[in-house]
Tab-separated table of C-alpha atoms in Angstrom:
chain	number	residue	atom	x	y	z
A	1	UNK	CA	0.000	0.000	0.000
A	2	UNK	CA	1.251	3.127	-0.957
A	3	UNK	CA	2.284	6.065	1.626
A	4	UNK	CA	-0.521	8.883	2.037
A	5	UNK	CA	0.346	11.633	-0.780
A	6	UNK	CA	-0.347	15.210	-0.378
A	7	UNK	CA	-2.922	17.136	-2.338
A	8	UNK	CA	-0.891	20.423	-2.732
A	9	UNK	CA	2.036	21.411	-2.333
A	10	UNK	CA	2.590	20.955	1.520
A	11	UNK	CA	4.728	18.187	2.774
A	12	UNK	CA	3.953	14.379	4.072
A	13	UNK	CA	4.309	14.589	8.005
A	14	UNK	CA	3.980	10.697	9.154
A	15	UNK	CA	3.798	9.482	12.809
A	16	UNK	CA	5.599	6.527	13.203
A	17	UNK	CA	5.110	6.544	17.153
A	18	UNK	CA	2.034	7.001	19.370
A	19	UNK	CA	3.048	6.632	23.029
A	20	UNK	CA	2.705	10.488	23.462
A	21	UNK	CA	-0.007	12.269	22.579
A	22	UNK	CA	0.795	15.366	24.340
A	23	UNK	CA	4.138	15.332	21.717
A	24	UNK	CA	2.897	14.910	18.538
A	25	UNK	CA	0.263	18.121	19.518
A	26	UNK	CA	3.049	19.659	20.627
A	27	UNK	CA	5.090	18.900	17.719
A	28	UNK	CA	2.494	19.989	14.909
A	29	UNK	CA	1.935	23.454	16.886
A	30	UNK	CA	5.937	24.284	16.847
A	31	UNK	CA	5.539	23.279	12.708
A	32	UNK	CA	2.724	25.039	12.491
A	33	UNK	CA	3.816	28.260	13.793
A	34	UNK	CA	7.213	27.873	12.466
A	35	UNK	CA	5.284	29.758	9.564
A	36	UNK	CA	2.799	31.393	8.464
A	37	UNK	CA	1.560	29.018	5.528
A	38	UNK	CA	1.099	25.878	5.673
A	39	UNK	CA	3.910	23.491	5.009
A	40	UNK	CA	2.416	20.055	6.592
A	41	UNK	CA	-0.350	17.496	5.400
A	42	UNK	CA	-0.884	15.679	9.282
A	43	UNK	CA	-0.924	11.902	8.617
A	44	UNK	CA	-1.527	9.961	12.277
A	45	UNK	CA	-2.362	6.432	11.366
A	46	UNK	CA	-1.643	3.868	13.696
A	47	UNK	CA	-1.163	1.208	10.611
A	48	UNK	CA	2.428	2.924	10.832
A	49	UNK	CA	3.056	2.746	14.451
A	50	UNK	CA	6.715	1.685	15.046
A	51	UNK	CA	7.903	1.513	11.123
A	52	UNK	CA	11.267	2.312	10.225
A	53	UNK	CA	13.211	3.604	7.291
A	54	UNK	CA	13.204	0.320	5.169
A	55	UNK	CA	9.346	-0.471	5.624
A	56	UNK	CA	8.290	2.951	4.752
A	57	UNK	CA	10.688	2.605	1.765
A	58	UNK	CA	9.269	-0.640	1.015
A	59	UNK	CA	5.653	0.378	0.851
A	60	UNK	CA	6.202	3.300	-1.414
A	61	UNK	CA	8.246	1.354	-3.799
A	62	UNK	CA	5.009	-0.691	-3.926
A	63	UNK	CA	3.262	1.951	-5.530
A	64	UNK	CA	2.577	3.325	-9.047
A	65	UNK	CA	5.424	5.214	-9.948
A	66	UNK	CA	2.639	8.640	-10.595
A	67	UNK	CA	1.390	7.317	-7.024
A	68	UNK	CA	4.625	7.629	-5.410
A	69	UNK	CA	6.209	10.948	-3.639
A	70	UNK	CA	9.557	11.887	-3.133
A	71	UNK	CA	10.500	12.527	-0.004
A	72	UNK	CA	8.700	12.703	3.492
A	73	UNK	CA	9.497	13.875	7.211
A	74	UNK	CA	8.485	11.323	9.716
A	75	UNK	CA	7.605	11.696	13.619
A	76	UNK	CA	9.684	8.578	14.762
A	77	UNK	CA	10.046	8.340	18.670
A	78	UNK	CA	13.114	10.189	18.384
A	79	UNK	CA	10.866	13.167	17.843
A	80	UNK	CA	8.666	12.501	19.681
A	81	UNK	CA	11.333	12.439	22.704
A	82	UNK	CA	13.059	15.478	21.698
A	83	UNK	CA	12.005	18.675	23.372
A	84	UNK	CA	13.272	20.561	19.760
A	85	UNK	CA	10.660	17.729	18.272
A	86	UNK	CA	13.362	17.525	15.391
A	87	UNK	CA	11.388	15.337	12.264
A	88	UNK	CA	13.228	12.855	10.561
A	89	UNK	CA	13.553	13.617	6.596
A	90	UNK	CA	13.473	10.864	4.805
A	91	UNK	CA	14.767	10.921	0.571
A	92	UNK	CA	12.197	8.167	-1.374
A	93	UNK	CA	13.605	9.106	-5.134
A	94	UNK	CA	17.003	9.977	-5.435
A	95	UNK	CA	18.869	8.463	-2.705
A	96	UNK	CA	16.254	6.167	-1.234
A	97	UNK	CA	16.719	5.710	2.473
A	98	UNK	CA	19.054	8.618	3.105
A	99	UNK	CA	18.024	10.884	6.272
A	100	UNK	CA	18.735	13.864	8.221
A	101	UNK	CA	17.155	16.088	10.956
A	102	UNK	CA	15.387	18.509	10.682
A	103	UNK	CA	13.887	21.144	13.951
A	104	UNK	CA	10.155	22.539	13.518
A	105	UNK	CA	12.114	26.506	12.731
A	106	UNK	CA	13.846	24.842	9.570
A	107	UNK	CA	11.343	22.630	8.531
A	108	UNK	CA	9.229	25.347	6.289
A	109	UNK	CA	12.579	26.320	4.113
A	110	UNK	CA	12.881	22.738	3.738
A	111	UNK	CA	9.148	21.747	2.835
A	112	UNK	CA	8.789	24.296	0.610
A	113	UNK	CA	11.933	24.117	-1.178
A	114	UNK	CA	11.756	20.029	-1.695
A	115	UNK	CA	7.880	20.577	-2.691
A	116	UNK	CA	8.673	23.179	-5.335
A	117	UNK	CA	11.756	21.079	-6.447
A	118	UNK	CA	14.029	24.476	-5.817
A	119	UNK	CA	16.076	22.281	-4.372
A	120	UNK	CA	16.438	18.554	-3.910
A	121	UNK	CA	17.497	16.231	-0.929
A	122	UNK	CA	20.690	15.777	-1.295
A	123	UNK	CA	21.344	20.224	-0.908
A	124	UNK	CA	19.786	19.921	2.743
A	125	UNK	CA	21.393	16.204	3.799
A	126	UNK	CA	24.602	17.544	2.877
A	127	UNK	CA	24.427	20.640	5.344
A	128	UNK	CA	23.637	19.261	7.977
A	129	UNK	CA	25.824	19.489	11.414
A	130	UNK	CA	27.796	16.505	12.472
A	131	UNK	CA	24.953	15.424	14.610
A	132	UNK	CA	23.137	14.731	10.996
A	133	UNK	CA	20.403	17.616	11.416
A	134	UNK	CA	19.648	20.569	9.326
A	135	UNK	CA	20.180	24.033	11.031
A	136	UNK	CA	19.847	26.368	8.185
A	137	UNK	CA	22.432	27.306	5.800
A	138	UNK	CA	25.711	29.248	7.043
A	139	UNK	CA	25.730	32.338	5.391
A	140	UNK	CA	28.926	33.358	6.285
C-alpha cells in the first residue's frame, strides 16, 4: 500500500510513534507556527506505528510510480522524545533511504523548497551538522 500523498504542495508529516499524545500536539503546533503558511499534510495512522526507514521505503516502492512521492518527514520516537521535536527527513527518489534532521524553525525552508523542487534532498542532507540535522544554511 502506498504512503498517504499530499494534495498540494505541503509536505507528508507521518507518525511513526504514538506513546505520546501530548508530543505529537506539541510537535504539529511548533511546525505550524514555524510559519505562516502551511507546510504540513498531518498523517496519524496507527497502521504505521513503530515503522522504520526500510518499511516505509518498502511500501512506497510498492506503488505506481505517478502514485509515489519523493520525499517525506516522519515523527519517529526520536521526535517525539526530543524537546526541539526535530522530524526525521526521509529521501524516497534519489537516494532512497538517506536521512537527516530537521527542527520545527527549519522545517518550512525545507518543505517548501523540496515541494517546489528548488532544491532537492541531497542540498539539505549535505548541510547538515555533524549530529546529521539541518540548522539552516551558514551564510557566512
Amino acid at each position: 500500500m502506498p504512503l498517504p500523498q499530499p494534495d498540494d504542495l505541503t509536505s507528508l508529516v507521518l507518525r511513526t510513534d504514538f506513546k505520546d499524545d501530548v508530543a505529537w500536539h506539541a510537535l504539529r503546533a511548533a511546525l505550524d507556527a514555524a510559519d505562516e503558511y502551511p507546510h504540513a499534510t498531518y498523517v496519524s495512522n496507527p497502521r504505521f506505528d513503530g515503522m522504520g526507514v526500510q518499511p516505509l521505503l518498502d511500501e512506497e516502492a510498492s506503488a505506481k510510480e505517478e502514485d509515489q512521492i519523493s520525499y517525506l518527514f516522519v515523527a519517529d520516537s526520536t521526535t517525539m522524545k526530543d524537546p526541539v521535536h526535530a522530524l526525521l527527513a526521509v529521501d524516497l527518489w534519489d537516494e532512497p533511504g538517506r536521512t537527516f534532521r530537521v527542527p520545527p524553525q527549519w522545517f518550512p525552508d525545507v518543505s517548501a523548497n523540496l515541494s517546489l523542487g528548488n532544491m532537492n534532498f541531497a542540498e539539505f542532507a549535505d548541510a547538515t551538522d555533524g549530529a546529521g540535522t539541518f540548522r539552516g544554511f551558514d551564510e557566512s
